[in-house]
Amino acid sequence: MISRASLCRSAQFNFRLQCLLQPSRFRGLATPASGSFFYETGDVGGVKFASRDLAGPTTTLAVVAKAGTRYQILPGFADGLEQFAFKSTYKRSSLRITRESEILGAELSSYHSRENLVIGAKFMRDDLPYFVELLGEVISKTKYTRHELQEEVLPVIKLNQKALLGRTLDLAINSAHGVAFHRGLGTPLHPSSSTPMTKYLNENDLEAYSKAAYAKPNFAVVANGVEHSELSKWVGEFFTDSPDTAPSDVPAIDKTPSKYYGGEERIAHDAGNSMILAFPGSSSFTGQLYKPEISVLASLLGGQSSIKWSPGFSLLSKATEAYPGAHIMTTHAAYSDAGLLCISITGSSNQVRDASKDVVQALKKVAAGEVSKDEIKKAIATAKFKALESGQNVAAGLELTGAGLVQEGKAHQIDEVGKGIDRVTEDQVKKAAKALLDGKATVSSVGDLYVLPFAEEIGLNV
């Protein structure tokens, strides 16, 4: 006699089998929930803020200031502000900040990009008041003392300088930005070891610069996992000490629009080989020069597969299959008023040299319209997925949203980014590729310069 348990298992198995054979009866294609990534924005006492109330027991909070390397008034100032975050303030010592954060089980962080300085904290949702107060204190009451600069800040910066010396790809990326934009966005993300930083970086000038970097018009507060009204309440209470405007005796934050130049730079290095082939790209979504077709072109060129055991659909992964020793990747760095589409090639000097020629041929193939509609559709889907995934990533979403509020007065709403990518046409992608080839490229080579080619040798105009 068949037992009840056996009958139940049989029924469950048959039901699952029907679901697999007839999926359309039970589920449809997933679509993003309405407002799933939507940030509410506000302004309290001159401080811009944004929040989205994602369900969960934790909160992520950040101050995003327009104080990255692009805007620093002297070399090393962006690194200096980053390293001074959560050091001693006029209310608390750094030890007390550390111990209190540990008791609450929180994580504290600070980093800078080319445009932004981000000071953040992750913590339990109920601890919001403490950490809003702490971040407000960090940006308005930090003690910029000589002993902390000499003993804790400068040694870390110098270690970062030494680490940069051995990373040829990072050197090439810094070089490419410098060649492409000169000043501003062309400033290295971290100063090289040959930068006369100690000539400029001192505690008095850094404190004076912080008054401009942390003036109310120059930063925004962004949070994930918090009610909008709660964030508004505590920001209004704890961010009152930030100056309304930058002091008159401090050089103003440079607002000169970015300009693309292009060109070539070659740096000899014996630790590896890297080449960057770069072209003018698109601004971020909140900028005036946003072009979603550039993101689609980056996905179409690709280089790295997202599917295990498959070379992928991207043109560069197919074109460079003959060079297994070369690592090729296409990325797009979007800034507030400019962008840089970068194709990076690393590996042995011979393989980098040969692969770079095929990379240019693949780009010419797109410009000539020698790509199928199916490949364009795949590139659009991949670009949309990457944009939505990036926005869903809490850290990336906080910086993009804060930067959008500071630069353009609006949050980075990635639902709208996804819709923009959906509207990209095949013709737009082809025209974008042709425009890149007709203009000036940026080529940076780091490594064995005896083997690595010049831009003209691979068919690029500089």
Short mmCIF file of C-alpha atoms in Angstrom, two decimals:
data_model
loop_
_atom_site.label_atom_id
_atom_site.label_comp_id
_atom_site.label_asym_id
_atom_site.label_seq_id
_atom_site.Cartn_x
_atom_site.Cartn_y
_atom_site.Cartn_z
CA MET A 1 0.00 0.00 0.00
CA ILE A 2 1.39 3.46 -0.97
CA SER A 3 1.96 5.69 2.03
CA ARG A 4 0.57 9.24 2.37
CA ALA A 5 4.12 10.64 2.39
CA SER A 6 4.91 8.96 -0.93
CA LEU A 7 1.75 10.39 -2.47
CA CYS A 8 2.64 13.87 -1.25
CA ARG A 9 6.15 13.63 -2.67
CA SER A 10 4.77 12.39 -5.99
CA ALA A 11 2.27 15.25 -6.17
CA GLN A 12 4.96 17.83 -5.38
CA PHE A 13 7.25 16.38 -8.05
CA ASN A 14 4.50 16.44 -10.70
CA PHE A 15 3.64 20.05 -9.84
CA ARG A 16 7.28 21.17 -10.17
CA LEU A 17 7.55 19.31 -13.48
CA GLN A 18 4.48 21.11 -14.83
CA CYS A 19 6.02 24.44 -13.79
CA LEU A 20 9.18 23.65 -15.74
CA LEU A 21 7.34 22.42 -18.84
CA GLN A 22 4.81 25.25 -18.90
CA PRO A 23 6.53 28.22 -17.28
CA SER A 24 4.30 30.80 -18.96
CA ARG A 25 1.32 29.62 -16.91
CA PHE A 26 3.03 30.45 -13.65
CA ARG A 27 5.47 33.29 -14.22
CA GLY A 28 6.26 36.13 -16.60
CA LEU A 29 9.40 38.01 -17.39
CA ALA A 30 10.65 39.97 -14.41
CA THR A 31 10.29 43.73 -14.59
CA PRO A 32 11.64 46.27 -12.15
CA ALA A 33 9.11 47.31 -9.55
CA SER A 34 7.80 50.81 -9.95
CA GLY A 35 9.92 53.17 -7.90
CA SER A 36 12.20 50.33 -6.78
CA PHE A 37 15.27 52.53 -7.12
CA PHE A 38 13.62 55.89 -6.56
CA TYR A 39 15.35 58.41 -4.30
CA GLU A 40 13.32 61.03 -2.48
CA THR A 41 15.18 64.33 -2.32
CA GLY A 42 14.97 67.37 -0.08
CA ASP A 43 16.74 70.41 1.29
CA VAL A 44 16.93 71.41 4.95
CA GLY A 45 18.83 74.48 6.08
CA GLY A 46 20.71 74.61 2.75
CA VAL A 47 21.85 70.97 2.96
CA LYS A 48 20.72 68.75 0.09
CA PHE A 49 19.79 65.18 0.99
CA ALA A 50 18.25 62.08 -0.58
CA SER A 51 16.99 58.75 0.72
CA ARG A 52 15.28 55.54 -0.28
CA ASP A 53 13.62 53.37 2.32
CA LEU A 54 14.75 49.88 1.39
CA ALA A 55 13.38 47.21 3.69
CA GLY A 56 15.93 45.77 6.10
CA PRO A 57 17.48 46.18 9.54
CA THR A 58 20.54 48.18 8.41
CA THR A 59 21.17 51.65 7.01
CA THR A 60 23.95 53.03 4.85
CA LEU A 61 24.66 56.75 5.16
CA ALA A 62 27.16 58.92 3.28
CA VAL A 63 28.26 62.49 2.79
CA VAL A 64 29.21 63.01 -0.86
CA ALA A 65 31.32 66.15 -1.36
CA LYS A 66 32.51 67.71 -4.61
CA ALA A 67 36.10 67.36 -3.42
CA GLY A 68 37.74 64.65 -5.53
CA THR A 69 41.09 65.13 -7.23
CA ARG A 70 39.48 67.17 -10.01
CA TYR A 71 38.61 69.94 -7.57
CA GLN A 72 41.54 69.91 -5.15
CA ILE A 73 43.35 73.24 -5.04
CA LEU A 74 46.78 71.66 -4.39
CA PRO A 75 48.29 68.17 -4.87
CA GLY A 76 47.36 65.61 -2.21
CA PHE A 77 44.43 67.53 -0.70
CA ALA A 78 41.80 64.96 -1.73
CA ASP A 79 43.92 62.20 -0.16
CA GLY A 80 44.44 64.35 2.92
CA LEU A 81 40.72 64.92 3.53
CA GLU A 82 40.03 61.21 2.95
CA GLN A 83 42.63 60.12 5.49
CA PHE A 84 41.56 62.72 8.09
CA ALA A 85 37.99 61.40 8.12
CA PHE A 86 37.14 59.93 11.55
CA LYS A 87 40.30 61.29 13.13
CA SER A 88 39.96 63.48 16.25
CA THR A 89 37.31 66.20 16.28
CA TYR A 90 36.71 69.06 18.73
CA LYS A 91 34.14 66.85 20.48
CA ARG A 92 35.65 63.36 20.33
CA SER A 93 39.02 61.72 20.00
CA SER A 94 39.62 59.24 17.18
CA LEU A 95 39.84 56.49 19.82
CA ARG A 96 36.40 57.37 21.15
CA ILE A 97 34.92 57.42 17.63
CA THR A 98 36.42 53.98 17.00
CA ARG A 99 35.23 52.47 20.29
CA GLU A 100 31.68 53.87 20.02
CA SER A 101 31.35 52.61 16.44
CA GLU A 102 32.61 49.17 17.46
CA ILE A 103 30.08 48.99 20.32
CA LEU A 104 27.32 49.74 17.82
CA GLY A 105 28.69 47.17 15.35
CA ALA A 106 29.12 49.73 12.58
CA GLU A 107 31.47 50.10 9.64
CA LEU A 108 33.11 53.44 8.83
CA SER A 109 34.69 54.28 5.48
CA SER A 110 36.10 57.08 3.36
CA TYR A 111 37.36 57.20 -0.20
CA HIS A 112 37.67 59.62 -3.09
CA SER A 113 37.16 59.39 -6.81
CA ARG A 114 38.11 61.88 -9.48
CA GLU A 115 35.11 64.08 -8.68
CA ASN A 116 33.86 63.08 -5.25
CA LEU A 117 34.95 62.53 -1.68
CA VAL A 118 32.67 60.02 0.08
CA ILE A 119 32.56 59.63 3.87
CA GLY A 120 30.17 56.90 4.97
CA ALA A 121 28.91 54.55 7.63
CA LYS A 122 26.89 51.31 7.77
CA PHE A 123 24.95 50.59 10.93
CA MET A 124 21.79 49.24 12.51
CA ARG A 125 18.71 51.21 11.47
CA ASP A 126 17.90 52.40 15.01
CA ASP A 127 21.33 54.07 15.33
CA LEU A 128 20.62 56.69 12.65
CA PRO A 129 20.77 59.75 14.99
CA TYR A 130 24.25 58.87 16.29
CA PHE A 131 25.79 58.46 12.84
CA VAL A 132 24.13 61.51 11.29
CA GLU A 133 25.65 63.47 14.18
CA LEU A 134 29.04 61.78 13.67
CA LEU A 135 29.22 62.56 9.93
CA GLY A 136 28.13 66.13 10.57
CA GLU A 137 30.88 66.39 13.16
CA VAL A 138 33.51 64.88 10.85
CA ILE A 139 32.97 67.45 8.11
CA SER A 140 32.65 70.50 10.36
CA LYS A 141 34.68 69.84 13.53
CA THR A 142 37.68 67.71 12.55
CA LYS A 143 40.99 68.78 14.14
CA TYR A 144 43.64 68.99 11.47
CA THR A 145 46.60 68.45 13.77
CA ARG A 146 50.24 68.28 12.78
CA HIS A 147 50.99 65.08 14.69
CA GLU A 148 48.13 63.18 13.02
CA LEU A 149 49.18 64.48 9.61
CA GLN A 150 52.80 63.41 10.14
CA GLU A 151 52.19 60.14 11.99
CA GLU A 152 48.96 58.77 10.48
CA VAL A 153 47.98 60.55 7.28
CA LEU A 154 51.20 61.05 5.30
CA PRO A 155 52.53 57.50 5.92
CA VAL A 156 49.31 56.02 4.43
CA ILE A 157 49.49 58.33 1.42
CA LYS A 158 53.13 57.36 0.83
CA LEU A 159 52.25 53.66 1.02
CA ASN A 160 49.57 54.22 -1.62
CA GLN A 161 52.16 55.96 -3.78
CA LYS A 162 54.50 52.97 -3.55
CA ALA A 163 51.69 50.54 -4.33
CA LEU A 164 50.77 52.55 -7.43
CA LEU A 165 54.32 52.21 -8.79
CA GLY A 166 53.87 48.47 -9.37
CA ARG A 167 50.42 48.62 -11.02
CA THR A 168 50.96 49.30 -14.71
CA LEU A 169 47.22 49.36 -15.50
CA ASP A 170 46.55 52.05 -12.90
CA LEU A 171 49.50 54.05 -14.22
CA ALA A 172 48.09 53.76 -17.74
CA ILE A 173 44.60 54.85 -16.61
CA ASN A 174 46.04 57.89 -14.82
CA SER A 175 48.11 58.67 -17.90
CA ALA A 176 45.08 58.36 -20.20
CA HIS A 177 43.06 60.79 -18.09
CA GLY A 178 45.94 63.25 -18.04
CA VAL A 179 46.37 63.10 -21.82
CA ALA A 180 42.62 63.27 -22.44
CA PHE A 181 41.69 66.11 -20.06
CA HIS A 182 44.98 67.72 -18.95
CA ARG A 183 43.93 69.45 -15.71
CA GLY A 184 40.78 68.76 -13.70
CA LEU A 185 39.72 65.23 -14.58
CA GLY A 186 43.28 64.66 -15.78
CA THR A 187 44.67 64.97 -12.26
CA PRO A 188 45.91 61.52 -11.09
CA LEU A 189 43.56 59.71 -8.72
CA HIS A 190 46.50 59.32 -6.32
CA PRO A 191 49.71 61.38 -6.48
CA SER A 192 52.70 59.55 -7.89
CA SER A 193 55.85 59.12 -5.82
CA SER A 194 57.53 61.92 -7.78
CA THR A 195 54.80 64.46 -6.94
CA PRO A 196 56.20 67.19 -4.63
CA MET A 197 53.24 66.69 -2.30
CA THR A 198 54.92 67.60 0.99
CA LYS A 199 55.64 70.99 -0.52
CA TYR A 200 51.89 71.70 -0.53
CA LEU A 201 50.21 69.45 2.04
CA ASN A 202 50.17 70.90 5.56
CA GLU A 203 47.57 70.92 8.32
CA ASN A 204 46.73 74.64 8.13
CA ASP A 205 46.08 74.76 4.38
CA LEU A 206 44.19 71.47 4.51
CA GLU A 207 41.89 72.80 7.24
CA ALA A 208 41.27 75.98 5.24
CA TYR A 209 40.44 73.90 2.13
CA SER A 210 38.03 71.74 4.15
CA LYS A 211 35.88 74.84 4.77
CA ALA A 212 35.33 75.13 1.03
CA ALA A 213 35.04 71.38 0.38
CA TYR A 214 32.42 70.97 3.13
CA ALA A 215 30.45 74.18 2.51
CA LYS A 216 26.72 73.43 2.23
CA PRO A 217 26.43 73.96 -1.54
CA ASN A 218 29.32 71.54 -2.08
CA PHE A 219 28.01 68.33 -0.49
CA ALA A 220 24.91 66.17 -0.13
CA VAL A 221 23.79 63.61 2.43
CA VAL A 222 22.46 60.33 1.00
CA ALA A 223 21.03 57.31 2.82
CA ASN A 224 19.70 53.85 2.02
CA GLY A 225 17.31 52.11 4.40
CA VAL A 226 15.84 55.10 6.22
CA GLU A 227 12.56 56.98 6.27
CA HIS A 228 12.79 60.29 4.45
CA SER A 229 11.23 62.27 7.29
CA GLU A 230 13.68 60.79 9.81
CA LEU A 231 16.69 61.69 7.71
CA SER A 232 15.34 65.22 7.20
CA LYS A 233 14.89 65.63 10.95
CA TRP A 234 18.43 64.60 11.93
CA VAL A 235 20.20 66.33 9.03
CA GLY A 236 18.45 69.55 10.04
CA GLU A 237 19.71 69.11 13.59
CA PHE A 238 23.31 67.96 13.09
CA PHE A 239 24.51 69.70 9.90
CA THR A 240 23.99 73.26 11.10
CA ASP A 241 27.70 73.94 11.70
CA SER A 242 28.78 73.59 8.06
CA PRO A 243 29.46 76.99 6.45
CA ASP A 244 26.78 78.34 4.10
CA THR A 245 29.46 79.42 1.63
CA ALA A 246 33.17 78.88 1.17
CA PRO A 247 35.39 81.36 3.06
CA SER A 248 36.54 84.30 0.95
CA ASP A 249 40.21 83.73 1.84
CA VAL A 250 40.20 80.19 0.39
CA PRO A 251 40.59 79.65 -3.38
CA ALA A 252 37.21 78.82 -4.90
CA ILE A 253 36.46 75.28 -6.11
CA ASP A 254 37.34 75.28 -9.81
CA LYS A 255 34.20 75.03 -11.97
CA THR A 256 35.92 75.13 -15.37
CA PRO A 257 34.10 72.73 -17.74
CA SER A 258 36.05 69.67 -18.83
CA LYS A 259 37.61 69.74 -22.28
CA TYR A 260 38.78 66.70 -24.22
CA TYR A 261 42.18 66.97 -25.91
CA GLY A 262 43.46 63.49 -26.82
CA GLY A 263 47.02 62.48 -27.59
CA GLU A 264 49.58 59.85 -26.68
CA GLU A 265 51.93 59.11 -23.77
CA ARG A 266 54.43 56.28 -23.35
CA ILE A 267 55.97 55.25 -20.01
CA ALA A 268 58.75 52.68 -19.72
CA HIS A 269 58.17 50.06 -17.01
CA ASP A 270 59.61 46.60 -16.33
CA ALA A 271 56.83 45.22 -14.08
CA GLY A 272 54.30 44.51 -16.84
CA ASN A 273 52.62 45.86 -19.95
CA SER A 274 49.38 47.82 -20.25
CA MET A 275 47.78 49.87 -23.00
CA ILE A 276 44.74 52.12 -22.78
CA LEU A 277 42.92 53.08 -25.97
CA ALA A 278 40.48 55.79 -24.93
CA PHE A 279 37.90 58.03 -26.60
CA PRO A 280 35.57 60.83 -25.48
CA GLY A 281 32.52 59.32 -23.81
CA SER A 282 29.28 60.37 -22.13
CA SER A 283 28.60 62.34 -18.99
CA SER A 284 26.67 60.71 -16.15
CA PHE A 285 22.87 60.56 -16.35
CA THR A 286 22.45 63.81 -14.42
CA GLY A 287 24.90 65.68 -16.71
CA GLN A 288 24.14 67.75 -19.78
CA LEU A 289 26.11 65.49 -22.16
CA TYR A 290 24.51 62.13 -21.36
CA LYS A 291 24.63 59.69 -24.31
CA PRO A 292 23.25 56.21 -23.50
CA GLU A 293 24.56 54.83 -26.78
CA ILE A 294 28.11 55.03 -25.38
CA SER A 295 27.21 52.49 -22.68
CA VAL A 296 25.76 50.20 -25.36
CA LEU A 297 28.91 50.57 -27.48
CA ALA A 298 31.05 49.69 -24.43
CA SER A 299 29.00 46.50 -23.92
CA LEU A 300 29.17 45.65 -27.62
CA LEU A 301 32.97 45.93 -27.61
CA GLY A 302 33.25 44.19 -24.22
CA GLY A 303 36.21 41.86 -23.95
CA GLN A 304 35.24 39.78 -20.92
CA SER A 305 32.45 37.21 -20.91
CA SER A 306 29.73 37.24 -18.25
CA ILE A 307 28.85 33.59 -19.01
CA LYS A 308 31.06 30.84 -17.62
CA TRP A 309 32.77 28.57 -20.18
CA SER A 310 31.78 30.91 -23.01
CA PRO A 311 33.91 33.55 -24.76
CA GLY A 312 30.80 35.75 -24.84
CA PHE A 313 29.12 37.69 -27.63
CA SER A 314 31.26 40.84 -27.46
CA LEU A 315 33.31 41.80 -30.48
CA LEU A 316 36.62 42.05 -28.63
CA SER A 317 36.26 38.65 -26.97
CA LYS A 318 35.86 37.13 -30.45
CA ALA A 319 38.46 39.26 -32.18
CA THR A 320 41.16 38.53 -29.60
CA GLU A 321 40.62 34.80 -29.00
CA ALA A 322 44.05 34.21 -30.52
CA TYR A 323 45.69 36.06 -27.61
CA PRO A 324 44.95 34.04 -24.46
CA GLY A 325 47.74 35.83 -22.60
CA ALA A 326 46.11 39.23 -23.05
CA HIS A 327 43.40 40.55 -20.74
CA ILE A 328 41.06 42.94 -22.57
CA MET A 329 38.21 44.96 -21.10
CA THR A 330 36.05 47.92 -22.15
CA THR A 331 34.88 50.34 -19.47
CA HIS A 332 33.19 53.70 -19.52
CA ALA A 333 34.04 56.31 -16.89
CA ALA A 334 31.18 58.82 -16.69
CA TYR A 335 31.67 62.18 -14.98
CA SER A 336 29.45 65.21 -14.42
CA ASP A 337 30.30 66.91 -17.73
CA ALA A 338 32.41 64.41 -19.67
CA GLY A 339 33.27 60.74 -20.01
CA LEU A 340 36.06 58.47 -21.17
CA LEU A 341 35.48 55.19 -23.01
CA CYS A 342 38.53 53.04 -22.22
CA ILE A 343 39.70 49.78 -23.77
CA SER A 344 42.41 48.31 -21.56
CA ILE A 345 44.85 45.63 -22.74
CA THR A 346 47.30 43.96 -20.36
CA GLY A 347 49.64 40.99 -20.78
CA SER A 348 52.93 40.15 -22.47
CA SER A 349 54.26 42.91 -24.70
CA ASN A 350 53.91 40.86 -27.91
CA GLN A 351 50.32 39.88 -27.19
CA VAL A 352 49.36 43.43 -26.17
CA ARG A 353 50.88 44.73 -29.41
CA ASP A 354 49.03 42.23 -31.62
CA ALA A 355 45.74 42.43 -29.74
CA SER A 356 45.67 46.24 -29.95
CA LYS A 357 45.54 46.04 -33.75
CA ASP A 358 42.53 43.72 -33.65
CA VAL A 359 40.82 45.98 -31.11
CA VAL A 360 40.96 48.90 -33.55
CA GLN A 361 39.70 46.70 -36.37
CA ALA A 362 36.73 45.64 -34.24
CA LEU A 363 35.86 49.30 -33.59
CA LYS A 364 36.09 50.04 -37.32
CA LYS A 365 33.76 47.12 -37.94
CA VAL A 366 31.09 48.74 -35.75
CA ALA A 367 31.54 52.12 -37.45
CA ALA A 368 31.10 50.46 -40.86
CA GLY A 369 27.85 48.83 -39.74
CA GLU A 370 29.24 45.29 -39.94
CA VAL A 371 27.46 44.08 -36.81
CA SER A 372 24.18 42.19 -36.64
CA LYS A 373 20.96 43.41 -35.04
CA ASP A 374 21.19 40.44 -32.68
CA GLU A 375 24.57 41.62 -31.38
CA ILE A 376 23.19 45.14 -30.84
CA LYS A 377 20.21 43.72 -28.91
CA LYS A 378 22.54 41.72 -26.68
CA ALA A 379 24.66 44.81 -26.06
CA ILE A 380 21.59 46.87 -25.12
CA ALA A 381 20.43 44.18 -22.69
CA THR A 382 23.90 43.92 -21.14
CA ALA A 383 24.28 47.70 -20.80
CA LYS A 384 20.86 47.98 -19.16
CA PHE A 385 21.63 45.16 -16.73
CA LYS A 386 24.96 46.74 -15.74
CA ALA A 387 23.31 50.13 -15.18
CA LEU A 388 20.54 48.68 -13.02
CA GLU A 389 22.97 46.46 -11.12
CA SER A 390 25.25 49.44 -10.45
CA GLY A 391 22.35 51.49 -9.13
CA GLN A 392 21.20 48.61 -6.96
CA ASN A 393 24.69 48.46 -5.49
CA VAL A 394 24.37 50.61 -2.39
CA ALA A 395 27.83 52.20 -2.47
CA ALA A 396 27.71 53.11 -6.16
CA GLY A 397 24.14 54.39 -5.86
CA LEU A 398 25.01 56.66 -2.95
CA GLU A 399 27.92 58.32 -4.76
CA LEU A 400 26.02 58.76 -8.04
CA THR A 401 22.99 60.21 -6.26
CA GLY A 402 25.02 62.56 -4.08
CA ALA A 403 27.08 63.75 -7.04
CA GLY A 404 23.91 64.37 -9.06
CA LEU A 405 22.41 66.46 -6.26
CA VAL A 406 25.55 68.56 -5.86
CA GLN A 407 26.33 69.02 -9.55
CA GLU A 408 22.87 69.30 -11.13
CA GLY A 409 20.41 69.41 -8.24
CA LYS A 410 18.80 66.08 -9.11
CA ALA A 411 19.26 62.50 -7.96
CA HIS A 412 20.60 59.68 -10.12
CA GLN A 413 17.37 57.73 -10.83
CA ILE A 414 18.53 54.51 -12.47
CA ASP A 415 15.03 53.47 -13.52
CA GLU A 416 15.27 56.39 -15.97
CA VAL A 417 18.77 55.30 -17.00
CA GLY A 418 17.40 51.87 -17.94
CA LYS A 419 14.62 53.43 -20.03
CA GLY A 420 17.15 55.62 -21.83
CA ILE A 421 19.29 52.60 -22.76
CA ASP A 422 16.19 50.78 -24.03
CA ARG A 423 15.61 53.60 -26.52
CA VAL A 424 19.08 53.33 -28.09
CA THR A 425 18.96 52.37 -31.79
CA GLU A 426 21.38 50.44 -33.96
CA ASP A 427 22.07 53.57 -36.00
CA GLN A 428 23.04 55.56 -32.88
CA VAL A 429 25.63 52.96 -31.89
CA LYS A 430 27.19 52.95 -35.38
CA LYS A 431 27.33 56.75 -35.50
CA ALA A 432 28.93 56.84 -32.05
CA ALA A 433 31.68 54.42 -33.15
CA LYS A 434 32.33 56.40 -36.34
CA ALA A 435 32.57 59.67 -34.38
CA LEU A 436 35.18 58.15 -32.07
CA LEU A 437 37.36 56.99 -34.96
CA ASP A 438 37.04 60.29 -36.83
CA GLY A 439 38.16 62.28 -33.77
CA LYS A 440 41.36 62.20 -31.73
CA ALA A 441 42.02 59.12 -29.63
CA THR A 442 43.93 58.92 -26.37
CA VAL A 443 46.59 56.21 -26.18
CA SER A 444 48.67 55.47 -23.08
CA SER A 445 51.26 52.69 -23.06
CA VAL A 446 53.12 51.48 -19.97
CA GLY A 447 55.71 48.71 -20.20
CA ASP A 448 58.23 47.51 -22.78
CA LEU A 449 58.19 50.46 -25.18
CA TYR A 450 60.50 48.65 -27.59
CA VAL A 451 57.59 46.31 -28.42
CA LEU A 452 54.42 48.25 -27.57
CA PRO A 453 53.12 50.06 -30.67
CA PHE A 454 52.51 53.74 -31.29
CA ALA A 455 48.95 54.91 -31.97
CA GLU A 456 49.59 55.45 -35.68
CA GLU A 457 50.89 51.90 -36.05
CA ILE A 458 47.50 50.48 -35.01
CA GLY A 459 45.42 52.92 -37.04
CA LEU A 460 44.39 55.58 -34.53
CA ASN A 461 44.52 59.35 -34.89
CA VAL A 462 46.10 61.25 -32.01
#
